[in-house]
Short mmCIF file of C-alpha atoms in Angstrom, two decimals:
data_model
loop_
_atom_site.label_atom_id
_atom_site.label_comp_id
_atom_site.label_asym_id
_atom_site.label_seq_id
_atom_site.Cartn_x
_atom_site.Cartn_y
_atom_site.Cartn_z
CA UNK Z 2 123.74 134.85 24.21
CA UNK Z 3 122.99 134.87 27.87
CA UNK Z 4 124.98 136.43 30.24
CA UNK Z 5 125.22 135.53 34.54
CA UNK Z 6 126.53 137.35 37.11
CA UNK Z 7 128.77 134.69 39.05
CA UNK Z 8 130.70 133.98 41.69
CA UNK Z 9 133.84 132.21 40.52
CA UNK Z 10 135.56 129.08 43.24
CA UNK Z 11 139.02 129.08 44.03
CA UNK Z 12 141.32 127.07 41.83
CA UNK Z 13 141.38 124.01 44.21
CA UNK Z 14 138.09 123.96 44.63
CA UNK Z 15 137.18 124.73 40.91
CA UNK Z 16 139.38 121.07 40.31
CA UNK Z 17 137.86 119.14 42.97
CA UNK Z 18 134.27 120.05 41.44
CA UNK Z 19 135.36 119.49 38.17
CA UNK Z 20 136.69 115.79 38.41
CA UNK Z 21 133.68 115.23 40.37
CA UNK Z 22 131.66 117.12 36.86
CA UNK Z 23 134.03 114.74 34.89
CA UNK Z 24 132.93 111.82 36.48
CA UNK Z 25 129.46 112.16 36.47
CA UNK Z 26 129.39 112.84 32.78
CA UNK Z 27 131.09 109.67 32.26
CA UNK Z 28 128.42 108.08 33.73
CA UNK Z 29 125.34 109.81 32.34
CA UNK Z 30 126.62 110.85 29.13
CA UNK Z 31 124.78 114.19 30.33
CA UNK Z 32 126.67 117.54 28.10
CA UNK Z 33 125.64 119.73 30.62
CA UNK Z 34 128.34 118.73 33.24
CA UNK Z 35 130.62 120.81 30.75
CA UNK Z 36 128.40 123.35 29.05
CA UNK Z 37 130.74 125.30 31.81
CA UNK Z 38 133.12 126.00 34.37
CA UNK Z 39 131.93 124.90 37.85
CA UNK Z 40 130.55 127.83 39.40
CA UNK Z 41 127.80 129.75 42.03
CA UNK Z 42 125.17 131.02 39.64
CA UNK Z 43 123.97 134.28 41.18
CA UNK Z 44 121.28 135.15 38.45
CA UNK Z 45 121.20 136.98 34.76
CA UNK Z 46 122.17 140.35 33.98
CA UNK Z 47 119.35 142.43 33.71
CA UNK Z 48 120.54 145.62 34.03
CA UNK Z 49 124.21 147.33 35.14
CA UNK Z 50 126.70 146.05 36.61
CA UNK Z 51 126.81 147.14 40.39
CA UNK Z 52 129.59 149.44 41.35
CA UNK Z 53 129.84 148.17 45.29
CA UNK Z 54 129.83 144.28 45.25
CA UNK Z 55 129.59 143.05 48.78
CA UNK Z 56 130.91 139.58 49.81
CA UNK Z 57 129.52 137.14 51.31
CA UNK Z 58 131.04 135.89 55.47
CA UNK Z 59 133.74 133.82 54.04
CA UNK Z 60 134.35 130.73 54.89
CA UNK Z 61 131.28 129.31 53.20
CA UNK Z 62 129.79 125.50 54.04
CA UNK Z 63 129.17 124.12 51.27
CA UNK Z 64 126.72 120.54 51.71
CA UNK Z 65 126.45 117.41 49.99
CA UNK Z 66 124.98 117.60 46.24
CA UNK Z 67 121.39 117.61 45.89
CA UNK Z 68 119.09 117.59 42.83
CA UNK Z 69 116.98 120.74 42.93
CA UNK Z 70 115.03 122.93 40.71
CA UNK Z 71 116.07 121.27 37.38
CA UNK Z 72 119.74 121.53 38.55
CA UNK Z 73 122.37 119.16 40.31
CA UNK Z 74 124.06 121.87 42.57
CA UNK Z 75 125.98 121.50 45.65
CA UNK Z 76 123.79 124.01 48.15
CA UNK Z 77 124.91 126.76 50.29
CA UNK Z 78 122.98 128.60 52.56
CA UNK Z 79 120.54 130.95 50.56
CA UNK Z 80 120.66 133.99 52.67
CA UNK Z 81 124.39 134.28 52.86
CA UNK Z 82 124.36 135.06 48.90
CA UNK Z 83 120.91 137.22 49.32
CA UNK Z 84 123.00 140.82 49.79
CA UNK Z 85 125.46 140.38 46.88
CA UNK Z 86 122.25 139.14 44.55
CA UNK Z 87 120.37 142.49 45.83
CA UNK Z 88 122.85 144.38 44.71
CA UNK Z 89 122.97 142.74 41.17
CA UNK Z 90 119.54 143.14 41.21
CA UNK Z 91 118.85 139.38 39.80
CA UNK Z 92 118.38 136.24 41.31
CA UNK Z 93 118.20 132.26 40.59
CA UNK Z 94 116.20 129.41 41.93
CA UNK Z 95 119.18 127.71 43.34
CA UNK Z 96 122.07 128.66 46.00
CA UNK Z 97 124.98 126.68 45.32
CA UNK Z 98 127.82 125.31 42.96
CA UNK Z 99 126.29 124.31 39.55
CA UNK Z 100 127.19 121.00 38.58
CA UNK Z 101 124.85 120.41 35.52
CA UNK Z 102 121.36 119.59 34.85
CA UNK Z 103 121.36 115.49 34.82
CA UNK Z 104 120.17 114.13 38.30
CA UNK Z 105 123.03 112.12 39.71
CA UNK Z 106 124.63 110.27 42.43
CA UNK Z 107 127.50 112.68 43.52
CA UNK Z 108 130.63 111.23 45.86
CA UNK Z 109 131.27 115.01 45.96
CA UNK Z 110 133.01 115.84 49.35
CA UNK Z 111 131.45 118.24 51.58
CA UNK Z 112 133.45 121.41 50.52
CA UNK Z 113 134.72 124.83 52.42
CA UNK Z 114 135.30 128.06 50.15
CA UNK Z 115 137.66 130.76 51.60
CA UNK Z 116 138.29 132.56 48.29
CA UNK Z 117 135.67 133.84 45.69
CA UNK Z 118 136.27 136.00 42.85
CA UNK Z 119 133.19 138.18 41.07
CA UNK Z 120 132.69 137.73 37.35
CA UNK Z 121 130.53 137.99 34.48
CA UNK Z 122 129.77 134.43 32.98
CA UNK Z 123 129.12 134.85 28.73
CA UNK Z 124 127.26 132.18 27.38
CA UNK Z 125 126.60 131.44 23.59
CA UNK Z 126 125.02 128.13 22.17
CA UNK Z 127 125.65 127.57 18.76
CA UNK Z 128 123.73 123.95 18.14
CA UNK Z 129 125.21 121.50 20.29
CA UNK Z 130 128.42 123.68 21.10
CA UNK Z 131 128.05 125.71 24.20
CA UNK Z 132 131.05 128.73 24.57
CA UNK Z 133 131.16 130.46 27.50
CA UNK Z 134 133.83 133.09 28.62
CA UNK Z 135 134.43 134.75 31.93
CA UNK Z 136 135.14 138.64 32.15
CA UNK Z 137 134.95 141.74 34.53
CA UNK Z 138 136.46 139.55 37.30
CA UNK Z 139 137.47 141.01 41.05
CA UNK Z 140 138.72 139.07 44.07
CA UNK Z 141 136.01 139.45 47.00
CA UNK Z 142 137.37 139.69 50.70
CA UNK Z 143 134.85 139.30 53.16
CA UNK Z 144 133.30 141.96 54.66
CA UNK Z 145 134.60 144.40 51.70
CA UNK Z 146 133.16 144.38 48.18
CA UNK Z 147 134.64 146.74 45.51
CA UNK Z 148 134.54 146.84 41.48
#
């Protein structure tokens, strides 16, 4: 079982990423274009869970998908997730929305995210079956970060 701090999308934005997710794993077959919801990986939990969670200068850009790393991601700028990952104390070789881990073509829309929730991402693979579950989650306003 691994767990991730994350930083969940807003619910339009969550459905726009996953039709894209859909689409791609119609055409490459690839499982890991579900192994989860579409998400901004922040890094593992190593240790506890912050009580002050700052948020990142909402909106956020985010650009046009990019293989990277092992990892088909839509990117977003590094150092505007760099003070909410210090104070998680992890980290993660990409900054972006996870898409999966095939390399594909994406038709992905550049995107713009004004909302982002906090959360803890559970992840359990059992074989081929991959269950996840999201907990401890908190609305973020810019500028203020709370638990």
């Amino acid at each position: 079982m691994q767990r991730f701090f994350i930083l969940r999308l807003d619910k339009d934005v969550r459905a726009r990423v996953e039709r894209e997710r859909t689409r791609l794993y119609q055409e490459s077959g690839d499982s890991s274009f579900f192994t989860f919801e579409a998400c901004i990986i922040l890094g593992p939990v190593q240790g506890p869970i912050p009580s002050y969670v700052p948020c990142p200068a909402l909106p956020l850009e985010v650009g046009r998908a990019r293989w990277e790393q092992g990892t088909l991601h839509c990117p977003i700028d590094g150092n505007a997730l760099a003070p909410i990952r210090e104070a998680c104390n992890t980290s993660w070789p990409t900054s972006g929305i996870y898409l999966g881990e095939a390399n594909g073509e994406s038709e992905l829309e550049e995107l713009t995210i004004r909302y982002l929730n906090f959360a803890i991402l559970t992840v359990e693979k059992d074989g081929d079956l991959f269950r996840w579950h999201i907990s401890q989650e908190i609305h973020l306003d810019s500028g203020r970060g709370q638990r």
